[in-house]
mmCIF file of C-alpha atoms and ligand atoms in Angstrom:
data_model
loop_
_atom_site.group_PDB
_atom_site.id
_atom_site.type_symbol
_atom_site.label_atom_id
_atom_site.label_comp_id
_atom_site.label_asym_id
_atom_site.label_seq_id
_atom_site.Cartn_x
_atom_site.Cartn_y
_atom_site.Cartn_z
ATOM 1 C CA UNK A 2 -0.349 -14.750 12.862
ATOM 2 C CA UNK A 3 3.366 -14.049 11.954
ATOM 3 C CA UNK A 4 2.627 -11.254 9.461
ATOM 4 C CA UNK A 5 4.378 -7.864 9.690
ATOM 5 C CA UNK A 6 1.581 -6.113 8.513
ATOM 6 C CA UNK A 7 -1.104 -7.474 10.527
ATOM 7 C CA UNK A 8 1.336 -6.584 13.364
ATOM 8 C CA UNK A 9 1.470 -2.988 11.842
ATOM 9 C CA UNK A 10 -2.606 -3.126 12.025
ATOM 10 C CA UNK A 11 -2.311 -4.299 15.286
ATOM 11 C CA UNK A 12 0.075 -1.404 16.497
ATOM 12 C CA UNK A 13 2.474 -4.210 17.540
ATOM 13 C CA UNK A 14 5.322 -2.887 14.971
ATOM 14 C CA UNK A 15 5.611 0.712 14.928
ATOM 15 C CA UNK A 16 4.971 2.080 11.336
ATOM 16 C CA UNK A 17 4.643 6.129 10.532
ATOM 17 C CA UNK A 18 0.715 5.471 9.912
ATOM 18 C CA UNK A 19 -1.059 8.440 7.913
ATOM 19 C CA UNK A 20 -4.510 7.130 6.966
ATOM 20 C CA UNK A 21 -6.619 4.360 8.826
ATOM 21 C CA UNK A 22 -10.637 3.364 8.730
ATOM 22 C CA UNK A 23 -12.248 -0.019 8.698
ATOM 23 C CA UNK A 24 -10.673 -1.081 5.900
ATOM 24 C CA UNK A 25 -7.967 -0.336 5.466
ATOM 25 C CA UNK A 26 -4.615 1.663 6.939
ATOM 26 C CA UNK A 27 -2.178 3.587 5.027
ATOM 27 C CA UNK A 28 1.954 3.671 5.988
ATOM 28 C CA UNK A 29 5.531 5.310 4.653
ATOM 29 C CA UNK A 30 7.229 2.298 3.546
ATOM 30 C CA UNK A 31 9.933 1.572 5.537
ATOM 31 C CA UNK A 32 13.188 1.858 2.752
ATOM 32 C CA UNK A 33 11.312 4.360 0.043
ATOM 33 C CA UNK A 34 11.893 4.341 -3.325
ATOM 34 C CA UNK A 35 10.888 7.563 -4.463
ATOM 35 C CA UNK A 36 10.423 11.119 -1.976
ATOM 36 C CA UNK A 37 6.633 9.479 -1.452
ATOM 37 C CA UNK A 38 6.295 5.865 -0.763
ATOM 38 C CA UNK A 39 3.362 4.865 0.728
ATOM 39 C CA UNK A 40 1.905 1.646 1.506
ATOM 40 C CA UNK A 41 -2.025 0.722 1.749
ATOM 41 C CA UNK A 42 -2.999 -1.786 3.036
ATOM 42 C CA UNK A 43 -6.440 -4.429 4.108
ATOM 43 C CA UNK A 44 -7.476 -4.406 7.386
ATOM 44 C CA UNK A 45 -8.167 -7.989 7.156
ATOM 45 C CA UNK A 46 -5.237 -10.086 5.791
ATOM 46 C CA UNK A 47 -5.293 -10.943 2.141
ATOM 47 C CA UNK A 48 -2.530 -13.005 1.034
ATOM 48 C CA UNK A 49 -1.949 -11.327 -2.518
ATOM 49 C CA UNK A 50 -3.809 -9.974 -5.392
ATOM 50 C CA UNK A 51 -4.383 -13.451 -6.395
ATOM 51 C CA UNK A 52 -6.673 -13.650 -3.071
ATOM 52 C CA UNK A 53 -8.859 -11.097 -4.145
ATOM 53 C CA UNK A 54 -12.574 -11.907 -5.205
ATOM 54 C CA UNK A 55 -15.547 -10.145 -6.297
ATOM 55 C CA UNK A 56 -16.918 -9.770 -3.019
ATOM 56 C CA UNK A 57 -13.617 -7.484 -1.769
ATOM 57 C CA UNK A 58 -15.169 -4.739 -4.661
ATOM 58 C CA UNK A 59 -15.981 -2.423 -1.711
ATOM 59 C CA UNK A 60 -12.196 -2.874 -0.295
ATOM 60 C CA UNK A 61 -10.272 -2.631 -3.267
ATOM 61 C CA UNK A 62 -12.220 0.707 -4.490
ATOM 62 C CA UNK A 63 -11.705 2.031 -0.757
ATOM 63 C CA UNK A 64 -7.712 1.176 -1.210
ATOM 64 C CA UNK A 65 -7.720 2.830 -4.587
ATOM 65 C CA UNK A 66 -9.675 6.090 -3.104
ATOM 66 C CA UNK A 67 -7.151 6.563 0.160
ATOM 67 C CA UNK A 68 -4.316 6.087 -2.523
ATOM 68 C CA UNK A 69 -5.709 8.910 -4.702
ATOM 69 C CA UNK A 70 -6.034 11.323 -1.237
ATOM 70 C CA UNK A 71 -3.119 10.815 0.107
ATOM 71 C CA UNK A 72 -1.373 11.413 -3.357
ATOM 72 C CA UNK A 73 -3.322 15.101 -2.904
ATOM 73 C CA UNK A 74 -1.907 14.858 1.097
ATOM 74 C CA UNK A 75 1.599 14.732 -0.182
ATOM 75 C CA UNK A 76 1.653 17.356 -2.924
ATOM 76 C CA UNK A 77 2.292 14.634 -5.836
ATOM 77 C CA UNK A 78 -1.220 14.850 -7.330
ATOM 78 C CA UNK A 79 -1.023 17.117 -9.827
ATOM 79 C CA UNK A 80 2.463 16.139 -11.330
ATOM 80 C CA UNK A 81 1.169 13.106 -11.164
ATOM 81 C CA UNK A 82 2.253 9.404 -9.535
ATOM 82 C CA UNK A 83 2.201 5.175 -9.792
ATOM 83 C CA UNK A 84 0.212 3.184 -7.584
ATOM 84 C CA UNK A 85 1.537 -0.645 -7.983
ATOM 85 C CA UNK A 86 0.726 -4.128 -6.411
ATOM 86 C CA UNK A 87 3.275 -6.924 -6.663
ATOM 87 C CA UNK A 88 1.875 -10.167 -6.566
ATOM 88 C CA UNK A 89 3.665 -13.576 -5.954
ATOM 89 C CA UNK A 90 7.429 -14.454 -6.196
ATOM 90 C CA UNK A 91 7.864 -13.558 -9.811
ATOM 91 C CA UNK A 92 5.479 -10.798 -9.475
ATOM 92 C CA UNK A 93 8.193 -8.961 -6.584
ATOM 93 C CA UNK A 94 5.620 -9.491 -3.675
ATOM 94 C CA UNK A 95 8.015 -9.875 -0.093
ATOM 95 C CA UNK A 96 5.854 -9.240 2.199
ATOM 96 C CA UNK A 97 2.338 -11.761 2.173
ATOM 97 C CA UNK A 98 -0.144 -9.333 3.487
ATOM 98 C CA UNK A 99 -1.933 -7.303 0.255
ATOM 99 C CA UNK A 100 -0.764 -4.089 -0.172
ATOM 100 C CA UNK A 101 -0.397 -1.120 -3.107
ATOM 101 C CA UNK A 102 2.252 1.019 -3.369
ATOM 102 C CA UNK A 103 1.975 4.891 -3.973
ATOM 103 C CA UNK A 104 5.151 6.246 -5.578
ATOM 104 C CA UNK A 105 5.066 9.725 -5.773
ATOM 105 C CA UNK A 106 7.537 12.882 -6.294
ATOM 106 C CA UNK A 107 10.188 11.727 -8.926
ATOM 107 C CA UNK A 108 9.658 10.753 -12.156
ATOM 108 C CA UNK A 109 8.933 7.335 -12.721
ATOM 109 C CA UNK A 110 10.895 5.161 -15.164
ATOM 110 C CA UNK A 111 8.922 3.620 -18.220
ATOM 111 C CA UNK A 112 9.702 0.213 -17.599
ATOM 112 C CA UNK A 113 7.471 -1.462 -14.985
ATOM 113 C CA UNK A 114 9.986 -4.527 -13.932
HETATM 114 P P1 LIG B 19 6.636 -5.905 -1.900
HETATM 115 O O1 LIG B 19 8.004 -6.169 -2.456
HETATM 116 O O2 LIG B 19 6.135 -7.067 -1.068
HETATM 117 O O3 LIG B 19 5.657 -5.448 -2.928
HETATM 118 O O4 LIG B 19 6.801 -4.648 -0.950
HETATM 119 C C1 LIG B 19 6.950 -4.744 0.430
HETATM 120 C C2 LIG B 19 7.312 -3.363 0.925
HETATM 121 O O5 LIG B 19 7.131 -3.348 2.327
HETATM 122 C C3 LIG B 19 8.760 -2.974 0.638
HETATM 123 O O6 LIG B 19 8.786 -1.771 -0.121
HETATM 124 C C4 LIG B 19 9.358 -2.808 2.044
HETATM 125 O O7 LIG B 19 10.285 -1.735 2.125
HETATM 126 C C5 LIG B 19 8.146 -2.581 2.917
HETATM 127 N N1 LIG B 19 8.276 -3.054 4.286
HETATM 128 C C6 LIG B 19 8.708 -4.287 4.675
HETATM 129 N N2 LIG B 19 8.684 -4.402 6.014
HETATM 130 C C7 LIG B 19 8.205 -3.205 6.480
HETATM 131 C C8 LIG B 19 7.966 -2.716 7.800
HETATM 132 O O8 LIG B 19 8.163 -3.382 8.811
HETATM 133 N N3 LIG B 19 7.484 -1.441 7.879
HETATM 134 C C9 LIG B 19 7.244 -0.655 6.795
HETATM 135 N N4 LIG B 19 6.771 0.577 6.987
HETATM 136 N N5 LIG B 19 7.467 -1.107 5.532
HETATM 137 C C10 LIG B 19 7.948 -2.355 5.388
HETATM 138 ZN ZN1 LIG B 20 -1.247 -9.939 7.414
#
């Protein structure tokens, strides 16, 4: 499959990978927008957000547990940060393989788009 982040998964594109299990893996996006940018990601490939169902309960928990950890990892717990998922054209989503951002280590605007 042609999908940059299944290649990532894969180990076929290098990415600076800080977190993985059977779920999901965890990456410094590649052009960050804040000191910490991470991404985490599905194992499996999920289109979007919109592909999500009930039955990924277990998946999405585990992506919003690693996100929480590796906010504590990178010293932006406590000041606090903003996970986000883009989803679809409109929505800002580039890249077709589900994934959350972790923004960390500035402060964060108040708008959200
Ligand atoms: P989106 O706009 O789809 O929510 O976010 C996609 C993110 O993936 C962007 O922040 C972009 O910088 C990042 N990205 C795109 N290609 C790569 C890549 O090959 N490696 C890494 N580490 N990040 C990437
Ligand atoms: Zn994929």
């Amino acid at each position: 499959m042609d999908c940059i982040f299944c290649k990532i998964v894969a180990g076929e594109v290098p990415a600076d990978i800080l977190y993985r299990d059977e779920l999901v893996i965890a990456f410094r996006d590649i052009n960050p927008e804040a000191p910490v940018h991470v991404l985490i990601i599905p194992v499996k490939h999920i289109p979007s957000l919109a592909d999500v169902t009930e039955a990924d309960a277990p998946l999405v928990s585990r992506m919003i547990s690693v996100a929480n950890r590796i906010a504590e990892q990178e010293d932006v717990a406590e000041k606090g940060y903003r996970v986000a998922i883009n989803c679809g054209e409109q929505g800002g989503q580039l890249v077709p393989h589900l994934h959350m951002h972790l923004l960390g280590g500035r402060q964060m605007s108040g708008k959200l788009g």
